[in-house]
Amino acid sequence: MEPVYNPKKIEAEAQQYWEDHKTFKATENPDQEKFYCLSMFPYPSGSLHVGHVRNYTLGDAISRFWRMQGKNVLQPIGWDAFGLPAENAAIKHQVPPAKWTYQNIKHMGDQLKRLGFGYDWDREIATCKPEYYRWEQWLFIQLYQKGLVYRKNSVVNWDPVDQTVLANEQVIDGRGWRSGAKIERREIPQWFLKITAYAEELLQDLDKLTEWPAQVKTMQRNWIGKAEGAIVHFKVVNRAEEIEIFTTCPDTLFGVTYLAIAPEHPLALTVAESNPLVHQFIEECRLGKVAEAEFATLEKRGMDLGLKVINPVNGETVPLWVANYVLMDYGTGAIMAVPAHDARDYEFAKKYGLPIKQVVTPIENNQICDLSKAAFVEKGKLIHSGQFDGLGYKDACKAIIQFLEEKKVGQGQIHWRLRDWGVSRQRYWGAPIPMIYCKTCGTVPVPQKDLPVVLPEEVEFVGVGSPLKKMPEFYKTICPNCQQPAERETDTFDTFIESSWYYARFACPDQTDAIFDERADYWTPVDQYIGGIEHAILHLLYARFFHKAMRDLKLIASDEPFSRLLSQGMVLKDGTKMSKSVGNTVDPESLIEQYGADTLRFFLMFGSPPEQSLEWSESGVEGAFRFLKRLWDMTAKYIKQPNPKDPREDVQKQLRRLCHETIAKVTDDFGRRHTFNTAIAAMMELFNHMQTLSKNANIKEPLEAIILMLSPIAPHITHALWNALGHQQAIIDETWPKVDSAALVKQSQEWVVQVNGKLRGNIEAPVSAANQDLERWALEQENVKRHLEGKKVQRIIIVPNKLINIVVKDA
RNA sequence: GCCCGGGUGGCGAAAUUGGUAGACGCAAGGGACUUAAAAUCCCUCGGACUAAUCCUCCGUGCCGGUUCGAGUCCGGCCCCGGGCACCA
């Protein structure tokens, strides 16, 4: 064994060993329990950042742990290779997006290898390759034929100067990031996936995901947003139209004092034709980008359309307004306004002097509440509501919905917040949407034999519009139906599609005849999925939707893609997110160079629990290195002189108990809690005890336990140390240490003594001590006695194996 | 604005089911070894009071509540972060 810890040398040796022995090649084996561990695949942005390393270290540590527990582990890796940054790089550096992407994949792949992650590299996927996206195109057509795909108009950010659609992040303060032009919302035809067809199942099945963090499930539940309410029809006075609104509070229908419709609502557009002021208002409303946060925070503005509508429950006429806070994409594009009981309507009514009419009153004090400052938004009892007066929220909703249905002016309805998924992108670097437009036959999907529709990789990139629109050799084609000239769709897919099914393709990435084969049902669902919390809603919801749709196409057997989920926090530096744009990134490569991969991995696992954000600290990295070095030195010393000069049986027994307590703790932390930080702390504690007790006890057992249990986190140094200790088998093939419960037995233990909940002493007592004795010993303590002077003992609470609390009162 | 998290020493954090607040580590200070430095090892390390490492009091963002007992539960606030459907 080398006397000095030399990470560079031992890391290269360990990695060479794994490569030579094809250690991480995963093979299907029906006789062995499988464990599919997947970290969210990276976007090949250029080089790894510390957040990636944290994510992949978590995945690797979990994979190696379960491997040592005897599971057949699959841990694949790939590249989420389509996306906007490649186009930006293309404009900036005059390099085609494909070339830039493949360079990045090469570089980042090499970096991953130097970190020693146990991937099955034979299964590597890059989503920008035709052999991957051909099956995505194929799947899209299957969904189309199932009726889960349709085309409709929807709103995008339009840059009128660059004549380009912009992503939300490319709109800064309402202006295009390159042109500086004011952005307008514009409607264009786009392809949609009917995720709403699965809304109910996506909601219900959250209950099956018992191993998902509660916060992620709550976020998804709220995002799907199932709401019971009612559709109500308001007739427009002197016109043929009716305005249809959805409300979750039909109980407040008598409090409606105006209706508001979205600027894009057909009736608003009709009025605008003859009213220049309304026309101008609607034009102004089109400025700004498409984002919910944008609408929710903008100043509420509106205009009276000069029309009246009739409230079907009481025949009252109320004015019809157009308002910028009503969204055409949500519900019906029209709302009923009840200023007395809705905060937004209240603000709007106050601003424009519209009436505020109370119809709900608090149950406990049946009085008119003060509406001069704010709306009363709680549930209560109805007043001023005709025959419905006196009813509570639920009864009122029920009775009013029944009334609406009887009079045929509305009905009860379930509303979903979830909207269908728009998948068209007016961009080049994405998978082509496999559709053909024919003058005679209409929209025709590309036949399977013609897949993939290959994205041309050699392109001139200037950043104004998609290059595909200027490439007749791409878009000119023949209609598969009538053989007449036709045109291809030039939009590409949202890159979220690639990441919605890649986890299943990892089971059989080499299959050329089908999207999946029987290996997919061996490996899926993913047993452990790990990724950033920022993906809690969109990516995970889309993947769940795809999985269910693929199940219904009989492509896969299970109902959910990810059995267990770990949502990782961000890596921060100086309290803010570490990112390229802030310019505070840390390069993992120089750290590997200086300290080695094990030190970096160790620090990232030790710094904080995975779900929390992690504060970067250079000195913390040094601390990690120091510990690994101490472990190296300790092992070297042990090999030189295995037996203590002055052995003692009681010390040996004590050390053994500490060792097995630690094994129990670390096993639980790895397998159940995923709190690698406390697992490492426990190993350090054992290490410190071991060092202290090494004069009087043989340390073989705890030393080997620490090395084994540290191996998922720091696989290189433990590989070398295990060899040095004389083991024939490589540590990666060893099994996880087992707890010997006999070693845990204790004769006596410490009890905490409290008086009125405050710590006043400790007693050491036999584990089997009777409560009577514990009480007596507690009361005999000098410090306890002092606190009992002049007091009367009320009762004594004993918490088993923990504490004795004496409750006293002034005598 | 809405939804979801978080806030504990100088710093990262621990306290798993309501039961000893600060494990483990970093930084700092003191000491040993050394010609010296680095490395290593040992000691101290929330605040106040104190001769003291005793005792006592205060202390987990802020205000209030429940309880024998609250970092943990409940109500109300403040601040920070993530997401909000075209960044991935």
JSON list of C-alpha atoms in Angstrom, two decimals, chain A residues 113-278:
[
{"chain": "A", "resi": 113, "resn": "LYS", "atom": "CA", "xyz": [-16.34, 9.18, -16.51]},
{"chain": "A", "resi": 114, "resn": "ARG", "atom": "CA", "xyz": [-13.74, 10.93, -14.39]},
{"chain": "A", "resi": 115, "resn": "LEU", "atom": "CA", "xyz": [-16.26, 11.17, -11.56]},
{"chain": "A", "resi": 116, "resn": "GLY", "atom": "CA", "xyz": [-16.49, 7.37, -11.47]},
{"chain": "A", "resi": 117, "resn": "PHE", "atom": "CA", "xyz": [-20.26, 7.00, -11.87]},
{"chain": "A", "resi": 118, "resn": "GLY", "atom": "CA", "xyz": [-21.34, 3.42, -12.39]},
{"chain": "A", "resi": 119, "resn": "TYR", "atom": "CA", "xyz": [-23.22, 3.83, -15.67]},
{"chain": "A", "resi": 120, "resn": "ASP", "atom": "CA", "xyz": [-23.95, 1.24, -18.27]},
{"chain": "A", "resi": 121, "resn": "TRP", "atom": "CA", "xyz": [-22.45, 3.28, -21.09]},
{"chain": "A", "resi": 122, "resn": "ASP", "atom": "CA", "xyz": [-23.65, 0.79, -23.69]},
{"chain": "A", "resi": 123, "resn": "ARG", "atom": "CA", "xyz": [-27.13, 2.23, -23.19]},
{"chain": "A", "resi": 124, "resn": "GLU", "atom": "CA", "xyz": [-26.19, 5.87, -23.78]},
{"chain": "A", "resi": 125, "resn": "ILE", "atom": "CA", "xyz": [-28.90, 7.85, -25.57]},
{"chain": "A", "resi": 126, "resn": "ALA", "atom": "CA", "xyz": [-28.79, 11.23, -27.30]},
{"chain": "A", "resi": 127, "resn": "THR", "atom": "CA", "xyz": [-32.28, 12.47, -28.08]},
{"chain": "A", "resi": 128, "resn": "CYS", "atom": "CA", "xyz": [-31.13, 14.43, -31.13]},
{"chain": "A", "resi": 129, "resn": "LYS", "atom": "CA", "xyz": [-30.21, 11.25, -32.98]},
{"chain": "A", "resi": 130, "resn": "PRO", "atom": "CA", "xyz": [-32.70, 9.96, -35.59]},
{"chain": "A", "resi": 131, "resn": "GLU", "atom": "CA", "xyz": [-32.66, 6.46, -34.07]},
{"chain": "A", "resi": 132, "resn": "TYR", "atom": "CA", "xyz": [-34.13, 8.00, -30.92]},
{"chain": "A", "resi": 133, "resn": "TYR", "atom": "CA", "xyz": [-36.59, 10.54, -32.26]},
{"chain": "A", "resi": 134, "resn": "ARG", "atom": "CA", "xyz": [-37.93, 8.26, -34.99]},
{"chain": "A", "resi": 135, "resn": "TRP", "atom": "CA", "xyz": [-39.76, 6.40, -32.21]},
{"chain": "A", "resi": 136, "resn": "GLU", "atom": "CA", "xyz": [-40.97, 9.67, -30.77]},
{"chain": "A", "resi": 137, "resn": "GLN", "atom": "CA", "xyz": [-42.42, 10.56, -34.17]},
{"chain": "A", "resi": 138, "resn": "TRP", "atom": "CA", "xyz": [-43.91, 7.09, -34.40]},
{"chain": "A", "resi": 139, "resn": "LEU", "atom": "CA", "xyz": [-45.44, 7.43, -30.93]},
{"chain": "A", "resi": 140, "resn": "PHE", "atom": "CA", "xyz": [-46.92, 10.82, -31.81]},
{"chain": "A", "resi": 141, "resn": "ILE", "atom": "CA", "xyz": [-48.68, 9.26, -34.78]},
{"chain": "A", "resi": 142, "resn": "GLN", "atom": "CA", "xyz": [-50.04, 6.46, -32.57]},
{"chain": "A", "resi": 143, "resn": "LEU", "atom": "CA", "xyz": [-51.42, 9.11, -30.23]},
{"chain": "A", "resi": 144, "resn": "TYR", "atom": "CA", "xyz": [-52.86, 10.98, -33.22]},
{"chain": "A", "resi": 145, "resn": "GLN", "atom": "CA", "xyz": [-54.65, 7.86, -34.36]},
{"chain": "A", "resi": 146, "resn": "LYS", "atom": "CA", "xyz": [-55.95, 7.36, -30.82]},
{"chain": "A", "resi": 147, "resn": "GLY", "atom": "CA", "xyz": [-57.50, 10.81, -30.91]},
{"chain": "A", "resi": 148, "resn": "LEU", "atom": "CA", "xyz": [-55.09, 12.27, -28.35]},
{"chain": "A", "resi": 149, "resn": "VAL", "atom": "CA", "xyz": [-53.60, 14.82, -30.76]},
{"chain": "A", "resi": 150, "resn": "TYR", "atom": "CA", "xyz": [-55.30, 17.83, -32.33]},
{"chain": "A", "resi": 151, "resn": "ARG", "atom": "CA", "xyz": [-54.45, 21.20, -33.82]},
{"chain": "A", "resi": 152, "resn": "LYS", "atom": "CA", "xyz": [-55.84, 24.54, -32.73]},
{"chain": "A", "resi": 153, "resn": "ASN", "atom": "CA", "xyz": [-54.88, 28.17, -32.53]},
{"chain": "A", "resi": 154, "resn": "SER", "atom": "CA", "xyz": [-52.99, 29.32, -29.53]},
{"chain": "A", "resi": 155, "resn": "VAL", "atom": "CA", "xyz": [-51.05, 32.30, -28.31]},
{"chain": "A", "resi": 156, "resn": "VAL", "atom": "CA", "xyz": [-47.29, 32.86, -28.63]},
{"chain": "A", "resi": 157, "resn": "ASN", "atom": "CA", "xyz": [-44.86, 35.72, -27.94]},
{"chain": "A", "resi": 158, "resn": "TRP", "atom": "CA", "xyz": [-44.36, 37.47, -31.26]},
{"chain": "A", "resi": 159, "resn": "ASP", "atom": "CA", "xyz": [-41.35, 39.66, -31.95]},
{"chain": "A", "resi": 160, "resn": "PRO", "atom": "CA", "xyz": [-42.57, 42.04, -34.68]},
{"chain": "A", "resi": 161, "resn": "VAL", "atom": "CA", "xyz": [-39.04, 43.13, -35.62]},
{"chain": "A", "resi": 162, "resn": "ASP", "atom": "CA", "xyz": [-37.28, 39.75, -35.82]},
{"chain": "A", "resi": 163, "resn": "GLN", "atom": "CA", "xyz": [-40.53, 38.19, -37.12]},
{"chain": "A", "resi": 164, "resn": "THR", "atom": "CA", "xyz": [-39.93, 35.31, -34.71]},
{"chain": "A", "resi": 165, "resn": "VAL", "atom": "CA", "xyz": [-41.72, 33.49, -31.92]},
{"chain": "A", "resi": 166, "resn": "LEU", "atom": "CA", "xyz": [-39.89, 33.94, -28.62]},
{"chain": "A", "resi": 167, "resn": "ALA", "atom": "CA", "xyz": [-39.72, 31.73, -25.53]},
{"chain": "A", "resi": 168, "resn": "ASN", "atom": "CA", "xyz": [-40.83, 33.35, -22.29]},
{"chain": "A", "resi": 169, "resn": "GLU", "atom": "CA", "xyz": [-37.24, 33.61, -21.08]},
{"chain": "A", "resi": 170, "resn": "GLN", "atom": "CA", "xyz": [-36.38, 35.53, -24.26]},
{"chain": "A", "resi": 171, "resn": "VAL", "atom": "CA", "xyz": [-38.84, 38.26, -23.34]},
{"chain": "A", "resi": 172, "resn": "ILE", "atom": "CA", "xyz": [-37.33, 40.74, -20.90]},
{"chain": "A", "resi": 173, "resn": "ASP", "atom": "CA", "xyz": [-39.54, 43.48, -19.48]},
{"chain": "A", "resi": 174, "resn": "GLY", "atom": "CA", "xyz": [-41.98, 42.98, -22.34]},
{"chain": "A", "resi": 175, "resn": "ARG", "atom": "CA", "xyz": [-39.32, 43.31, -25.04]},
{"chain": "A", "resi": 176, "resn": "GLY", "atom": "CA", "xyz": [-37.52, 40.88, -27.33]},
{"chain": "A", "resi": 177, "resn": "TRP", "atom": "CA", "xyz": [-34.06, 40.08, -25.97]},
{"chain": "A", "resi": 178, "resn": "ARG", "atom": "CA", "xyz": [-32.30, 40.63, -29.30]},
{"chain": "A", "resi": 179, "resn": "SER", "atom": "CA", "xyz": [-34.44, 43.16, -31.14]},
{"chain": "A", "resi": 180, "resn": "GLY", "atom": "CA", "xyz": [-35.63, 45.12, -28.11]},
{"chain": "A", "resi": 181, "resn": "ALA", "atom": "CA", "xyz": [-39.04, 45.38, -29.78]},
{"chain": "A", "resi": 182, "resn": "LYS", "atom": "CA", "xyz": [-42.27, 45.36, -27.75]},
{"chain": "A", "resi": 183, "resn": "ILE", "atom": "CA", "xyz": [-43.60, 41.82, -27.76]},
{"chain": "A", "resi": 184, "resn": "GLU", "atom": "CA", "xyz": [-47.19, 41.08, -28.80]},
{"chain": "A", "resi": 185, "resn": "ARG", "atom": "CA", "xyz": [-49.35, 38.07, -28.15]},
{"chain": "A", "resi": 186, "resn": "ARG", "atom": "CA", "xyz": [-50.33, 36.46, -31.41]},
{"chain": "A", "resi": 187, "resn": "GLU", "atom": "CA", "xyz": [-52.39, 33.39, -32.25]},
{"chain": "A", "resi": 188, "resn": "ILE", "atom": "CA", "xyz": [-51.00, 30.71, -34.55]},
{"chain": "A", "resi": 189, "resn": "PRO", "atom": "CA", "xyz": [-52.07, 27.10, -35.27]},
{"chain": "A", "resi": 190, "resn": "GLN", "atom": "CA", "xyz": [-50.26, 24.58, -33.09]},
{"chain": "A", "resi": 191, "resn": "TRP", "atom": "CA", "xyz": [-50.35, 20.87, -32.23]},
{"chain": "A", "resi": 192, "resn": "PHE", "atom": "CA", "xyz": [-51.72, 19.80, -28.86]},
{"chain": "A", "resi": 193, "resn": "LEU", "atom": "CA", "xyz": [-51.63, 16.61, -26.82]},
{"chain": "A", "resi": 194, "resn": "LYS", "atom": "CA", "xyz": [-54.80, 15.84, -24.88]},
{"chain": "A", "resi": 195, "resn": "ILE", "atom": "CA", "xyz": [-53.28, 15.50, -21.42]},
{"chain": "A", "resi": 196, "resn": "THR", "atom": "CA", "xyz": [-56.66, 16.60, -20.02]},
{"chain": "A", "resi": 197, "resn": "ALA", "atom": "CA", "xyz": [-58.09, 13.25, -21.12]},
{"chain": "A", "resi": 198, "resn": "TYR", "atom": "CA", "xyz": [-55.95, 11.79, -18.32]},
{"chain": "A", "resi": 199, "resn": "ALA", "atom": "CA", "xyz": [-56.61, 14.51, -15.75]},
{"chain": "A", "resi": 200, "resn": "GLU", "atom": "CA", "xyz": [-58.69, 12.34, -13.46]},
{"chain": "A", "resi": 201, "resn": "GLU", "atom": "CA", "xyz": [-56.21, 9.45, -13.51]},
{"chain": "A", "resi": 202, "resn": "LEU", "atom": "CA", "xyz": [-53.20, 11.73, -13.11]},
{"chain": "A", "resi": 203, "resn": "LEU", "atom": "CA", "xyz": [-54.91, 13.13, -10.03]},
{"chain": "A", "resi": 204, "resn": "GLN", "atom": "CA", "xyz": [-56.15, 9.85, -8.56]},
{"chain": "A", "resi": 205, "resn": "ASP", "atom": "CA", "xyz": [-52.88, 7.97, -9.05]},
{"chain": "A", "resi": 206, "resn": "LEU", "atom": "CA", "xyz": [-50.96, 10.49, -6.99]},
{"chain": "A", "resi": 207, "resn": "ASP", "atom": "CA", "xyz": [-52.33, 8.51, -4.05]},
{"chain": "A", "resi": 208, "resn": "LYS", "atom": "CA", "xyz": [-50.51, 5.42, -5.34]},
{"chain": "A", "resi": 209, "resn": "LEU", "atom": "CA", "xyz": [-47.18, 7.24, -5.29]},
{"chain": "A", "resi": 210, "resn": "THR", "atom": "CA", "xyz": [-46.51, 6.61, -1.62]},
{"chain": "A", "resi": 211, "resn": "GLU", "atom": "CA", "xyz": [-42.75, 7.00, -2.11]},
{"chain": "A", "resi": 212, "resn": "TRP", "atom": "CA", "xyz": [-42.96, 10.47, -3.62]},
{"chain": "A", "resi": 213, "resn": "PRO", "atom": "CA", "xyz": [-42.35, 13.60, -1.54]},
{"chain": "A", "resi": 214, "resn": "ALA", "atom": "CA", "xyz": [-45.64, 15.01, -0.29]},
{"chain": "A", "resi": 215, "resn": "GLN", "atom": "CA", "xyz": [-44.75, 18.49, -1.52]},
{"chain": "A", "resi": 216, "resn": "VAL", "atom": "CA", "xyz": [-44.39, 17.30, -5.12]},
{"chain": "A", "resi": 217, "resn": "LYS", "atom": "CA", "xyz": [-47.73, 15.52, -5.00]},
{"chain": "A", "resi": 218, "resn": "THR", "atom": "CA", "xyz": [-49.40, 18.59, -3.53]},
{"chain": "A", "resi": 219, "resn": "MET", "atom": "CA", "xyz": [-47.95, 20.76, -6.28]},
{"chain": "A", "resi": 220, "resn": "GLN", "atom": "CA", "xyz": [-49.21, 18.37, -8.96]},
{"chain": "A", "resi": 221, "resn": "ARG", "atom": "CA", "xyz": [-52.63, 18.11, -7.33]},
{"chain": "A", "resi": 222, "resn": "ASN", "atom": "CA", "xyz": [-52.97, 21.89, -7.30]},
{"chain": "A", "resi": 223, "resn": "TRP", "atom": "CA", "xyz": [-51.68, 22.16, -10.83]},
{"chain": "A", "resi": 224, "resn": "ILE", "atom": "CA", "xyz": [-54.27, 19.69, -12.13]},
{"chain": "A", "resi": 225, "resn": "GLY", "atom": "CA", "xyz": [-56.76, 21.71, -10.07]},
{"chain": "A", "resi": 226, "resn": "LYS", "atom": "CA", "xyz": [-60.02, 19.80, -10.07]},
{"chain": "A", "resi": 227, "resn": "ALA", "atom": "CA", "xyz": [-62.82, 22.17, -9.10]},
{"chain": "A", "resi": 228, "resn": "GLU", "atom": "CA", "xyz": [-66.53, 21.58, -8.84]},
{"chain": "A", "resi": 229, "resn": "GLY", "atom": "CA", "xyz": [-68.69, 24.45, -9.92]},
{"chain": "A", "resi": 230, "resn": "ALA", "atom": "CA", "xyz": [-71.24, 25.49, -12.47]},
{"chain": "A", "resi": 231, "resn": "ILE", "atom": "CA", "xyz": [-71.60, 26.79, -15.98]},
{"chain": "A", "resi": 232, "resn": "VAL", "atom": "CA", "xyz": [-74.07, 29.68, -16.14]},
{"chain": "A", "resi": 233, "resn": "HIS", "atom": "CA", "xyz": [-75.51, 31.31, -19.25]},
{"chain": "A", "resi": 234, "resn": "PHE", "atom": "CA", "xyz": [-76.10, 35.07, -19.28]},
{"chain": "A", "resi": 235, "resn": "LYS", "atom": "CA", "xyz": [-78.25, 36.38, -22.16]},
{"chain": "A", "resi": 236, "resn": "VAL", "atom": "CA", "xyz": [-76.98, 39.55, -23.80]},
{"chain": "A", "resi": 237, "resn": "VAL", "atom": "CA", "xyz": [-79.77, 42.16, -23.92]},
{"chain": "A", "resi": 238, "resn": "ASN", "atom": "CA", "xyz": [-80.93, 42.99, -27.47]},
{"chain": "A", "resi": 239, "resn": "ARG", "atom": "CA", "xyz": [-78.49, 40.52, -29.07]},
{"chain": "A", "resi": 240, "resn": "ALA", "atom": "CA", "xyz": [-78.49, 36.88, -30.05]},
{"chain": "A", "resi": 241, "resn": "GLU", "atom": "CA", "xyz": [-75.33, 35.97, -28.07]},
{"chain": "A", "resi": 242, "resn": "GLU", "atom": "CA", "xyz": [-75.14, 34.36, -24.68]},
{"chain": "A", "resi": 243, "resn": "ILE", "atom": "CA", "xyz": [-72.12, 34.67, -22.41]},
{"chain": "A", "resi": 244, "resn": "GLU", "atom": "CA", "xyz": [-71.14, 31.40, -20.79]},
{"chain": "A", "resi": 245, "resn": "ILE", "atom": "CA", "xyz": [-69.19, 31.59, -17.57]},
{"chain": "A", "resi": 246, "resn": "PHE", "atom": "CA", "xyz": [-67.75, 29.03, -15.16]},
{"chain": "A", "resi": 247, "resn": "THR", "atom": "CA", "xyz": [-67.78, 29.64, -11.43]},
{"chain": "A", "resi": 248, "resn": "THR", "atom": "CA", "xyz": [-66.66, 27.62, -8.42]},
{"chain": "A", "resi": 249, "resn": "CYS", "atom": "CA", "xyz": [-68.95, 29.74, -6.24]},
{"chain": "A", "resi": 250, "resn": "PRO", "atom": "CA", "xyz": [-72.48, 29.42, -7.64]},
{"chain": "A", "resi": 251, "resn": "ASP", "atom": "CA", "xyz": [-73.70, 30.35, -4.16]},
{"chain": "A", "resi": 252, "resn": "THR", "atom": "CA", "xyz": [-72.74, 33.97, -4.87]},
{"chain": "A", "resi": 253, "resn": "LEU", "atom": "CA", "xyz": [-74.74, 34.29, -8.10]},
{"chain": "A", "resi": 254, "resn": "PHE", "atom": "CA", "xyz": [-77.08, 36.86, -6.56]},
{"chain": "A", "resi": 255, "resn": "GLY", "atom": "CA", "xyz": [-74.09, 39.07, -5.82]},
{"chain": "A", "resi": 256, "resn": "VAL", "atom": "CA", "xyz": [-73.04, 39.43, -9.47]},
{"chain": "A", "resi": 257, "resn": "THR", "atom": "CA", "xyz": [-72.73, 43.12, -10.36]},
{"chain": "A", "resi": 258, "resn": "TYR", "atom": "CA", "xyz": [-70.97, 42.83, -13.72]},
{"chain": "A", "resi": 259, "resn": "LEU", "atom": "CA", "xyz": [-69.55, 40.29, -16.16]},
{"chain": "A", "resi": 260, "resn": "ALA", "atom": "CA", "xyz": [-66.06, 40.50, -17.64]},
{"chain": "A", "resi": 261, "resn": "ILE", "atom": "CA", "xyz": [-64.77, 38.86, -20.81]},
{"chain": "A", "resi": 262, "resn": "ALA", "atom": "CA", "xyz": [-61.25, 38.39, -22.14]},
{"chain": "A", "resi": 263, "resn": "PRO", "atom": "CA", "xyz": [-59.90, 40.83, -24.75]},
{"chain": "A", "resi": 264, "resn": "GLU", "atom": "CA", "xyz": [-59.73, 37.92, -27.25]},
{"chain": "A", "resi": 265, "resn": "HIS", "atom": "CA", "xyz": [-63.35, 36.90, -26.59]},
{"chain": "A", "resi": 266, "resn": "PRO", "atom": "CA", "xyz": [-65.38, 36.81, -29.85]},
{"chain": "A", "resi": 267, "resn": "LEU", "atom": "CA", "xyz": [-67.96, 39.27, -28.50]},
{"chain": "A", "resi": 268, "resn": "ALA", "atom": "CA", "xyz": [-65.26, 41.74, -27.48]},
{"chain": "A", "resi": 269, "resn": "LEU", "atom": "CA", "xyz": [-63.80, 41.52, -30.98]},
{"chain": "A", "resi": 270, "resn": "THR", "atom": "CA", "xyz": [-67.24, 42.09, -32.51]},
{"chain": "A", "resi": 271, "resn": "VAL", "atom": "CA", "xyz": [-67.80, 45.21, -30.39]},
{"chain": "A", "resi": 272, "resn": "ALA", "atom": "CA", "xyz": [-64.31, 46.45, -31.29]},
{"chain": "A", "resi": 273, "resn": "GLU", "atom": "CA", "xyz": [-65.23, 46.46, -34.98]},
{"chain": "A", "resi": 274, "resn": "SER", "atom": "CA", "xyz": [-67.62, 49.38, -34.42]},
{"chain": "A", "resi": 275, "resn": "ASN", "atom": "CA", "xyz": [-66.05, 50.95, -31.34]},
{"chain": "A", "resi": 276, "resn": "PRO", "atom": "CA", "xyz": [-62.56, 52.45, -31.82]},
{"chain": "A", "resi": 277, "resn": "LEU", "atom": "CA", "xyz": [-61.97, 52.89, -28.06]},
{"chain": "A", "resi": 278, "resn": "VAL", "atom": "CA", "xyz": [-62.65, 49.21, -27.41]}
]
